[in-house]
Every structure is written in C-alpha cells, then in structure tokens.
Amino acid sequence: MPRNPSTGIYSKPAGTTPSVGQVIDPVPWNALTTDLGNEITNSLPRDGSAPMVAPLKAASGTVSAPGLGFAPTPQTGLYLKGGGLLGFAQNGVDITFDPSVVYAAKAGDYTALVSDNNAVHRFTAAAIVTLTAAATLGGNWHYAIIADGGDVTIDPSGAETIDGAATLLVPNGYSVFIICSGATFFTNKVLTRLLAKAENTAVGSFIDGLLLSNNSGSPNTHVDFAAGSVRSGSSFVSNAASITKRINGTWAVGTGNGALDTGAVAANATYFAYALRKTSDGSFDVVLSTSATIGGVTTTLLTGYTIVKCIGVVLTDASSLIRQFIMYPRDEYTFVTPAKDAVNVAISTTSTLLALTVPNGVKIKAKLRFEFTSSATTNAALLSDPAQGPLTSGIGGDGANVGTIQVASGFVVGSQEIWTNTSKQIRHVAGAAGNLWIWNDGFYFPCGRAA
C-alpha cells in the first residue's frame, strides 16, 4: 500500500506517471485506482458518517495550539503535556481537573503527600497529620480529614500555618477540608464555625451520674466512680462505664490505678475528686487532690489531660483509710458509722467554734444530731453557721435548736443541718454552762448534681 503507515504520506505506484503519446499500461493504472479507492475508504469522512476503526494519532500540540482543536476556536482542545500527561486548553489557558477521590482509613500518625491531592482519609484513632511543605504540595492541593476514633492534630511543615495557627485540632467526630495556596494552608472554616457554635452553647456546669462509693472488694483504699458525664463551661467529658481508683498510690491512667496527684495518703485528710479529660481522645479519668480548687492540683503526672470539674470528695480516718460512706443524689454523703465530733464538750454563754469531721477548705452543710445537759433549768443551746457570727442562746436572744432543760442535770436532744466555714467549724453557745455531744451523720458537698 503506497501510504506510509508511520507518516501518512501517500506515494503513487510506479508506472503511473505517463507522458504524451505513451500507451498506458493497464496493470499499474488498475493498481493505482484500486489503491485510491482503498485509501478513500480508509479516510475519515468530514461529515462524520463513519467512525474511526483504529486509534486517532494527533499532533502533541501546545496549550496555545492544541493537537486536537476546533476550527472556530483553535486554541481550545487537547494537547500533550510533558511527561505524557494530557492537557486541556481553553482559549489558550491550561485547565486542571481534580483527580478521582481516593478514600483510605488510617489508624495512626501520617504525613500528607503530593499524591494525596483530593484524598479523603478517615482516622480511626488519635493521630498527628504532618503536612508536607506548601511549596512542594503546590497551589490548589486539597485534602479532607475525618476524625472517627480520636482527635486529629494537623501540623504544617516547619513554621508554616493553617488558618494562621501553628496547628489545628480536629476533635473526634468532626471533619475538615484543607486547601494549600502554595505558601500556606487554610480550611473551609466549617470546623471553626462548628466548634465556635459548640463553645457558645456549651455553657454552664453540671454533673450527671458519676456517684462515688467505697469499692466492695477494697473499701478502705479504693473508690468507685459510676458512669456519667460532667461539664464545666465548654469543657466536657463522659464515661460509659464505672471506673475504680485507689487512694494509696500516685495517679496513673486507667481503672484500678493510683489516684493521688502527689505524695502519700494522709490521716484525717480531705481528698477532692476531679474529672479528667484526655486531650487526644476525650477519654475519662479521675485524680484525687487535697486542693479544694483546680488551680491547686499538682499536674506533674497529668500531661495530656484537662481537669474538667470537681465531682466529689473522700475523707480518710486516723489510720489513713477511707472513711466509709454512702453517696446519694444531689451530692449528699452519709457516713456508714456516724462521727462523734463532740463528747461531753463544755458549752457556755460564750460563742465557741467547734471542728467537725467534714471536708476541709470548703463550706458544706453538716447533718448533725445533738445532746445537751446542764445543771441549770430552762437552759437551751444553739448551734449555728459561723457566717452568722457569734449568737446568744435563749428566748431572750437568738433562740435555740437543742431543747430546754426542765430538770437540773437532765438531757435534751435536737438535730439540724448546719453550714460550716472553710475550716470545718460551726459555733455553739448556751444560756448557761453545760455539756454537749454531737453526732455527725454526714454532709452535703455541692458539686452540681441535679439528681
């Protein structure tokens, strides 16, 4: 066949270029007409009436002169880029299309690469995603992250930023879409808006559940914390199952491990229980501290955790063992064995402070029962909140809450719930000299439980 299959150039068969007066040899001329017929058949009709039966090979072209273009707009069409890549030109301008979305699940730290353009990665555990340098990834590089099993921290390369910050935290349950400008990174701001909305609505403070109790197997050293949740402002943590912490060891993560923020367990001490939230995955834990405020808790052992809120209190006895208790809803504690806080204590007309077996460093409402005796008749006693200041007992003064002696050296009884000061004290005073006994059944320590 005279057409060169590589170049497409047609050459006539030999003997088909006659001169004037020459007798035409029918053999080469018949071959020529047959060949022309075949080539016309193999040509692509301009009217599109027949399709190609083999690949169409176009010129490589350029962005301004595509190898496959259009007569009205020759600068629009297809051309061959370097490296064998297909280019799309529109009015002489290169048009870039996204690659197909590629999904992958990740279970740990990861470095996002150029090849991750338009990828969607679902992280099933807490992780750090390091972004390759923006200049390497290039402008228009984009990437989606779903945190589905733990918080994911986005960490740009070197001093580069994302949304103007050194890192971006994607909390568990959230997602983010990242775009590279070629010099820095930014997001579509949906995550920022969602988190801002959560912070605006996550106000107030409460505790739901998380009741404390002595561990049944080791009641003297271990405390159980029931399932529940706690919020303080925008900080929130929940726990689906109960955990146990022991008071005779320094804090370590997890149930059954030590709980003290520092030091060793002490006698006749107060230990405040604080709910913890692990920053990386939002998991729950508890630390015990003698500090009545979050600011006073020793945090050396708590790296990676946020202290959310105080959720309860534990007292130790003279043997450094947990004073056994029952905790009821609305932050009410009852001692299994009532504490005898006054035994034949002298009481007089002078208002006097008396310390109780209650938490130290905070005001609580003690559940008290009294017995009072005096050699003076028509004598009564008054026990009161120190915040009221010194009071006087009797009908001519501030009244009484322990009945009136009718017979010399007789006994009268009474009971009342009384607020203490932060030094565990209440006040007592009588109309005349006598002696006082006080039984302490427990206390209310308001942490914020509504039920």
Coordinates of C-alpha atoms in Angstrom, one line a residue:
M1 CA 0.0 0.0 0.0
P2 CA 1.7 3.3 -1.1
R3 CA 0.5 5.3 2.1
N4 CA 3.3 5.2 4.7
P5 CA 1.7 3.9 7.9
S6 CA 4.1 5.9 10.1
T7 CA 4.0 9.3 8.4
G8 CA 0.7 9.0 6.5
I9 CA 2.4 10.3 3.2
Y10 CA 0.9 8.8 0.0
S11 CA 3.2 7.8 -2.9
K12 CA 1.8 6.7 -6.3
P13 CA 2.7 3.3 -7.5
A14 CA 5.5 3.2 -10.1
G15 CA 4.4 3.4 -13.8
T16 CA 1.5 5.7 -13.2
T17 CA 3.1 8.9 -14.4
P18 CA 2.6 8.8 -18.2
S19 CA 3.9 11.1 -20.9
V20 CA 2.0 12.4 -24.0
G21 CA 1.5 9.7 -26.7
Q22 CA 2.5 6.9 -24.3
V23 CA 0.4 3.8 -24.3
I24 CA -1.0 3.4 -20.8
D25 CA -0.2 0.0 -19.2
P26 CA -3.4 -1.1 -17.5
V27 CA -1.6 -3.1 -14.7
P28 CA -0.1 -0.2 -12.8
W29 CA -3.1 2.0 -13.6
N30 CA -5.5 -0.6 -12.3
A31 CA -3.4 -0.9 -9.2
L32 CA -3.5 2.9 -8.8
T33 CA -7.3 3.2 -9.0
T34 CA -7.7 0.2 -6.6
D35 CA -5.3 1.8 -4.1
L36 CA -7.0 5.2 -4.3
G37 CA -10.3 3.5 -3.6
N38 CA -8.8 1.7 -0.6
E39 CA -7.3 5.0 0.8
I40 CA -10.6 6.9 0.3
T41 CA -12.4 4.1 2.2
N42 CA -9.8 4.3 5.0
S43 CA -10.1 8.1 5.3
L44 CA -12.3 9.7 7.9
P45 CA -15.4 11.3 6.3
R46 CA -15.6 15.0 7.3
D47 CA -19.4 14.7 7.7
G48 CA -18.9 12.1 10.4
S49 CA -20.9 9.5 8.6
A50 CA -18.3 6.8 9.5
P51 CA -16.2 6.2 12.7
M52 CA -12.5 5.5 13.1
V53 CA -11.6 1.8 13.2
A54 CA -8.2 2.4 14.8
P55 CA -6.7 4.9 17.3
L56 CA -6.5 8.5 16.0
K57 CA -3.0 9.9 16.4
A58 CA -3.0 13.7 16.8
A59 CA 0.0 16.1 17.0
S60 CA 1.3 16.8 20.5
G61 CA 0.4 20.5 20.2
T62 CA 0.8 23.1 22.9
V63 CA -1.5 25.0 25.3
S64 CA -1.9 27.8 22.7
A65 CA -2.1 25.4 19.7
P66 CA -3.7 22.1 20.9
G67 CA -3.0 19.0 18.9
L68 CA -6.7 18.4 18.7
G69 CA -8.7 21.6 18.4
F70 CA -11.7 23.2 16.8
A71 CA -11.9 25.3 13.6
P72 CA -13.8 28.2 15.2
T73 CA -11.6 28.3 18.3
P74 CA -8.3 26.6 17.5
Q75 CA -6.8 27.5 21.0
T76 CA -9.4 25.2 22.7
G77 CA -8.8 21.5 22.7
L78 CA -6.4 18.7 23.8
Y79 CA -2.7 18.7 23.8
L80 CA 0.2 16.5 25.2
K81 CA 1.9 17.9 28.2
G82 CA 5.4 16.9 29.3
G83 CA 5.7 13.5 30.9
G84 CA 3.0 12.1 28.6
L85 CA 0.2 13.9 30.6
L86 CA -2.9 15.0 28.8
G87 CA -3.6 18.8 28.8
F88 CA -6.8 20.6 28.4
A89 CA -6.7 24.1 26.8
Q90 CA -9.5 26.6 26.9
N91 CA -8.8 29.8 24.9
G92 CA -5.1 29.1 25.2
V93 CA -5.3 28.6 29.0
D94 CA -4.5 25.3 30.7
I95 CA -7.4 23.8 32.6
T96 CA -6.8 21.5 35.5
F97 CA -9.2 18.8 36.6
D98 CA -9.3 17.1 40.0
P99 CA -8.1 13.5 40.2
S100 CA -10.5 10.9 41.4
V101 CA -11.4 11.0 45.1
V102 CA -9.3 8.4 46.9
Y103 CA -10.5 7.1 50.3
A104 CA -8.3 5.4 52.9
A105 CA -8.6 4.6 56.6
K106 CA -5.7 5.5 58.8
A107 CA -5.0 4.2 62.3
G108 CA -2.0 6.4 63.4
D109 CA 0.2 9.3 62.5
Y110 CA 0.6 10.2 58.9
T111 CA 2.4 12.6 56.5
A112 CA 0.2 14.0 53.7
L113 CA 1.9 13.9 50.3
V114 CA 1.5 15.4 46.9
S115 CA -0.2 12.2 45.8
D116 CA -2.9 12.8 48.5
N117 CA -4.4 15.6 46.4
N118 CA -8.2 15.2 46.6
A119 CA -7.9 12.3 49.1
V120 CA -10.2 11.6 51.9
H121 CA -8.6 10.0 55.0
R122 CA -10.7 8.7 57.9
F123 CA -8.6 8.4 61.1
T124 CA -9.9 5.7 63.4
A125 CA -7.6 6.6 66.3
A126 CA -5.9 9.7 67.7
A127 CA -3.2 10.9 65.3
I128 CA -1.0 13.7 64.1
V129 CA -1.1 14.5 60.4
T130 CA 2.0 16.3 59.2
L131 CA 1.6 18.4 56.0
T132 CA 4.4 18.3 53.5
A133 CA 5.8 21.8 52.8
A134 CA 3.2 24.0 51.0
A135 CA 5.6 24.8 48.1
T136 CA 6.1 21.1 47.5
L137 CA 2.3 20.4 47.6
G138 CA 1.6 23.4 45.3
G139 CA -1.3 25.7 44.9
N140 CA -4.8 24.1 44.7
W141 CA -3.7 20.9 46.6
H142 CA -6.6 19.9 48.8
Y143 CA -7.3 17.2 51.3
A144 CA -10.1 16.1 53.6
I145 CA -9.7 14.5 57.1
I146 CA -12.4 12.8 59.2
A147 CA -11.7 12.2 62.9
D148 CA -13.6 9.0 63.7
G149 CA -12.0 7.4 66.7
G150 CA -9.9 10.1 68.3
D151 CA -8.8 13.8 68.0
V152 CA -6.6 14.5 64.9
T153 CA -3.9 17.3 65.1
I154 CA -3.0 18.9 61.8
D155 CA 0.7 20.1 61.9
P156 CA 2.0 22.1 58.9
S157 CA 5.7 21.8 57.9
G158 CA 8.1 23.9 59.9
A159 CA 6.9 27.4 60.6
E160 CA 4.0 27.2 58.2
T161 CA 0.5 27.8 59.5
I162 CA -3.1 26.6 58.9
D163 CA -5.7 29.2 59.3
G164 CA -3.0 31.4 60.8
A165 CA -2.2 28.9 63.6
A166 CA 0.7 26.6 64.2
T167 CA -1.6 23.6 64.4
L168 CA -5.3 22.7 64.1
L169 CA -7.1 20.2 66.3
V170 CA -9.9 18.2 64.7
P171 CA -11.9 16.8 67.6
N172 CA -13.2 13.2 67.4
G173 CA -16.4 13.2 65.4
Y174 CA -15.6 16.3 63.3
S175 CA -14.0 16.7 59.8
V176 CA -12.0 19.3 58.0
F177 CA -11.3 20.3 54.3
I178 CA -7.7 21.7 53.8
I179 CA -6.5 23.8 50.9
C180 CA -2.9 24.7 50.0
S181 CA -2.1 28.1 48.4
G182 CA 1.4 27.1 47.6
A183 CA 2.7 29.1 50.6
T184 CA 0.3 28.3 53.4
F185 CA -2.7 26.3 54.4
F186 CA -6.3 27.2 55.2
T187 CA -9.6 25.4 55.7
N188 CA -13.1 26.0 54.5
K189 CA -13.9 27.2 58.1
V190 CA -16.8 24.8 58.6
L191 CA -14.9 23.1 61.5
T192 CA -14.2 26.5 63.1
R193 CA -17.8 27.5 62.9
L194 CA -19.0 24.3 64.4
L195 CA -16.5 24.5 67.3
A196 CA -17.5 28.1 67.9
K197 CA -21.1 27.1 68.0
A198 CA -20.3 24.3 70.4
E199 CA -18.4 26.6 72.7
N200 CA -21.2 29.2 72.6
T201 CA -23.8 26.6 73.6
A202 CA -21.6 24.6 76.0
V203 CA -22.0 26.9 78.9
G204 CA -22.9 26.1 82.5
S205 CA -21.7 23.5 84.8
F206 CA -23.3 20.1 85.7
I207 CA -22.6 16.6 86.8
D208 CA -24.8 13.7 85.6
G209 CA -24.2 10.5 87.5
L210 CA -20.5 9.8 88.5
L211 CA -21.6 9.0 92.1
L212 CA -18.8 7.9 94.4
S213 CA -18.8 4.8 96.5
N214 CA -16.4 2.6 98.5
N215 CA -15.2 -0.3 96.4
S216 CA -16.8 -3.5 97.6
G217 CA -13.6 -5.5 97.4
S218 CA -11.3 -2.9 98.9
P219 CA -13.5 -0.3 100.6
N220 CA -10.6 1.1 102.7
T221 CA -8.4 2.1 99.8
H222 CA -10.4 2.1 96.6
V223 CA -13.2 4.3 95.4
D224 CA -15.6 3.5 92.6
F225 CA -16.9 6.2 90.2
A226 CA -20.2 5.4 88.4
A227 CA -20.8 6.1 84.8
G228 CA -21.9 9.6 83.9
S229 CA -20.8 12.9 82.4
V230 CA -19.6 16.3 83.6
R231 CA -19.4 19.8 82.1
S232 CA -17.7 23.0 83.1
G233 CA -18.2 25.7 80.6
S234 CA -17.1 24.4 77.2
S235 CA -15.1 21.5 78.8
F236 CA -17.0 18.2 78.8
V237 CA -16.2 14.6 79.4
S238 CA -18.2 11.4 79.8
N239 CA -17.7 7.9 80.9
A240 CA -19.9 5.0 79.7
A241 CA -18.8 2.6 82.5
S242 CA -17.7 2.8 86.1
I243 CA -14.0 3.0 87.0
T244 CA -12.1 2.4 90.2
K245 CA -9.2 4.5 91.6
R246 CA -7.1 3.8 94.7
I247 CA -6.1 6.4 97.3
N248 CA -2.9 4.7 98.3
G249 CA -0.9 5.5 95.2
T250 CA 0.0 8.4 92.9
W251 CA -2.0 8.9 89.8
A252 CA -1.7 6.6 86.8
V253 CA -4.1 6.4 83.9
G254 CA -6.9 3.8 83.9
T255 CA -9.1 2.0 86.3
G256 CA -7.6 0.2 89.4
N257 CA -4.6 2.5 89.4
G258 CA -3.4 5.2 91.8
A259 CA -5.3 8.5 92.1
L260 CA -3.3 11.0 94.2
D261 CA -1.9 14.0 92.3
T262 CA 1.2 13.9 94.6
G263 CA 2.5 12.4 97.8
A264 CA 1.2 9.6 100.0
V265 CA -2.2 9.2 101.6
A266 CA -2.5 11.1 104.9
A267 CA -4.6 10.6 108.1
N268 CA -7.7 12.6 108.7
A269 CA -7.4 14.2 105.3
T270 CA -9.7 15.5 102.6
Y271 CA -9.3 14.4 99.0
F272 CA -11.2 16.1 96.3
A273 CA -12.1 14.1 93.2
Y274 CA -11.6 15.8 89.9
A275 CA -12.8 14.6 86.5
L276 CA -10.1 14.5 83.8
R277 CA -10.4 14.6 80.0
K278 CA -7.6 13.3 77.9
T279 CA -6.8 15.8 75.2
S280 CA -6.0 13.3 72.4
D281 CA -9.1 11.1 72.6
G282 CA -11.5 12.7 75.1
S283 CA -11.4 9.7 77.5
F284 CA -12.3 10.0 81.2
D285 CA -10.2 9.5 84.3
V286 CA -10.1 10.9 87.9
V287 CA -7.4 12.4 90.1
L288 CA -7.6 13.0 93.9
S289 CA -6.1 16.0 95.5
T290 CA -6.1 17.8 98.8
S291 CA -6.6 21.0 96.9
A292 CA -10.1 22.5 97.1
T293 CA -9.5 24.3 93.8
I294 CA -8.5 23.2 90.3
G295 CA -5.6 25.7 90.4
G296 CA -4.1 24.0 93.4
V297 CA -4.0 20.5 91.9
T298 CA -0.5 19.2 91.1
T299 CA -0.4 18.5 87.4
T300 CA 3.0 16.9 87.0
L301 CA 1.5 13.5 86.3
L302 CA -1.4 14.8 84.3
T303 CA 0.4 15.7 81.0
G304 CA -2.1 15.4 78.1
Y305 CA -5.2 15.8 80.4
T306 CA -7.5 18.7 81.2
I307 CA -9.1 19.0 84.7
V308 CA -12.8 19.5 84.0
K309 CA -14.5 19.8 87.4
C310 CA -14.6 18.6 91.0
I311 CA -17.1 15.7 91.2
G312 CA -16.9 14.7 94.8
V313 CA -14.8 14.2 98.0
V314 CA -13.3 11.4 100.0
L315 CA -12.3 11.6 103.7
T316 CA -9.7 9.5 105.5
D317 CA -9.7 8.5 109.1
A318 CA -6.9 8.4 111.8
S319 CA -5.5 5.2 110.1
S320 CA -5.3 6.9 106.7
L321 CA -8.1 4.6 105.4
I322 CA -11.1 5.8 103.5
R323 CA -14.0 6.7 105.9
Q324 CA -16.8 4.6 104.6
F325 CA -19.8 6.4 103.2
I326 CA -22.9 6.2 101.1
M327 CA -23.4 8.8 98.5
Y328 CA -26.9 9.8 97.4
P329 CA -28.1 12.0 94.6
R330 CA -27.8 15.8 94.9
D331 CA -24.3 15.5 96.4
E332 CA -25.4 14.0 99.8
Y333 CA -23.0 11.9 101.8
T334 CA -23.9 9.7 104.8
F335 CA -21.2 8.1 107.0
V336 CA -21.7 4.3 107.5
T337 CA -20.7 4.9 111.1
P338 CA -21.6 8.4 112.4
A339 CA -18.7 10.5 113.5
K340 CA -18.8 11.5 117.2
D341 CA -17.5 15.1 116.9
A342 CA -18.3 16.2 120.5
V343 CA -18.2 14.1 123.6
N344 CA -19.1 15.9 126.9
V345 CA -17.7 19.2 125.5
A346 CA -18.1 22.1 127.8
I347 CA -20.5 24.7 126.5
S348 CA -21.1 28.2 127.9
T349 CA -22.6 31.6 127.2
T350 CA -19.6 32.4 125.1
S351 CA -20.0 31.5 121.4
T352 CA -17.2 29.0 120.5
L353 CA -16.0 27.4 117.3
L354 CA -16.0 23.6 117.1
A355 CA -14.4 21.5 114.3
L356 CA -16.3 18.6 112.6
T357 CA -15.5 15.6 110.6
V358 CA -16.3 17.1 107.2
P359 CA -14.3 18.2 104.1
N360 CA -11.6 20.8 104.7
G361 CA -11.2 24.0 102.7
V362 CA -14.8 24.3 101.6
K363 CA -18.2 25.2 103.1
I364 CA -20.5 22.2 103.5
K365 CA -23.8 21.6 105.2
A366 CA -23.3 19.0 108.0
K367 CA -26.1 16.6 109.1
L368 CA -25.9 16.8 112.9
R369 CA -27.7 15.4 116.0
F370 CA -27.1 16.9 119.4
E371 CA -27.5 16.0 123.1
F372 CA -27.2 18.7 125.8
T373 CA -27.2 18.6 129.6
S374 CA -26.9 21.3 132.2
S375 CA -27.4 21.7 135.9
A376 CA -29.3 24.9 135.2
T377 CA -33.0 24.6 134.4
T378 CA -34.7 26.4 131.5
N379 CA -31.3 26.2 129.7
A380 CA -31.0 25.7 126.0
A381 CA -28.2 25.5 123.4
L382 CA -27.8 27.0 120.0
L383 CA -25.5 25.5 117.2
S384 CA -25.1 27.7 114.2
D385 CA -23.3 28.7 110.9
P386 CA -20.1 30.7 111.7
A387 CA -21.1 33.0 108.9
Q388 CA -23.8 34.4 111.2
G389 CA -21.1 35.5 113.7
P390 CA -21.4 34.9 117.5
L391 CA -25.0 34.4 118.6
T392 CA -26.7 34.2 122.0
S393 CA -28.9 31.3 123.2
G394 CA -32.3 31.5 124.7
I395 CA -35.7 33.0 124.2
G396 CA -34.3 36.5 125.0
G397 CA -31.5 36.1 122.5
D398 CA -31.2 34.2 119.2
G399 CA -33.2 31.1 120.2
A400 CA -32.0 27.5 120.3
N401 CA -32.1 24.2 118.5
V402 CA -31.4 21.9 121.4
G403 CA -34.4 21.8 123.7
T404 CA -34.8 23.4 127.1
I405 CA -33.6 21.7 130.3
Q406 CA -36.6 21.3 132.6
V407 CA -34.9 19.3 135.3
A408 CA -31.5 20.1 136.7
S409 CA -28.8 17.8 135.1
G410 CA -31.4 16.4 132.7
F411 CA -30.8 15.8 128.9
V412 CA -32.4 17.3 125.9
V413 CA -31.8 16.4 122.2
G414 CA -32.1 18.0 118.8
S415 CA -30.9 17.9 115.2
Q416 CA -30.2 20.2 112.3
E417 CA -28.3 20.6 109.1
I418 CA -25.8 23.5 109.6
W419 CA -23.3 25.1 107.2
T420 CA -19.7 25.1 108.2
N421 CA -16.9 27.5 107.4
T422 CA -13.9 26.5 105.3
S423 CA -12.1 25.3 108.4
K424 CA -14.8 22.6 109.1
Q425 CA -16.2 24.5 112.0
I426 CA -19.6 25.5 113.4
R427 CA -20.4 27.6 116.5
H428 CA -22.1 26.6 119.8
V429 CA -23.4 28.7 122.7
A430 CA -25.8 28.1 125.6
G431 CA -27.9 30.1 128.0
A432 CA -25.8 28.8 130.9
A433 CA -23.0 26.3 131.4
G434 CA -23.5 22.7 130.3
N435 CA -22.1 19.9 128.3
L436 CA -22.6 18.9 124.6
W437 CA -22.5 15.8 122.5
I438 CA -22.6 15.9 118.7
W439 CA -23.1 13.0 116.3
N440 CA -22.3 13.8 112.6
D441 CA -24.2 11.7 110.1
G442 CA -22.6 13.1 107.0
F443 CA -22.8 16.3 104.9
Y444 CA -23.8 17.9 101.6
F445 CA -20.9 18.9 99.4
P446 CA -22.5 20.8 96.5
C447 CA -20.7 19.9 93.2
G448 CA -23.5 20.5 90.8
R449 CA -25.6 17.3 90.6
A450 CA -29.3 18.0 89.9
A451 CA -30.2 14.4 90.7

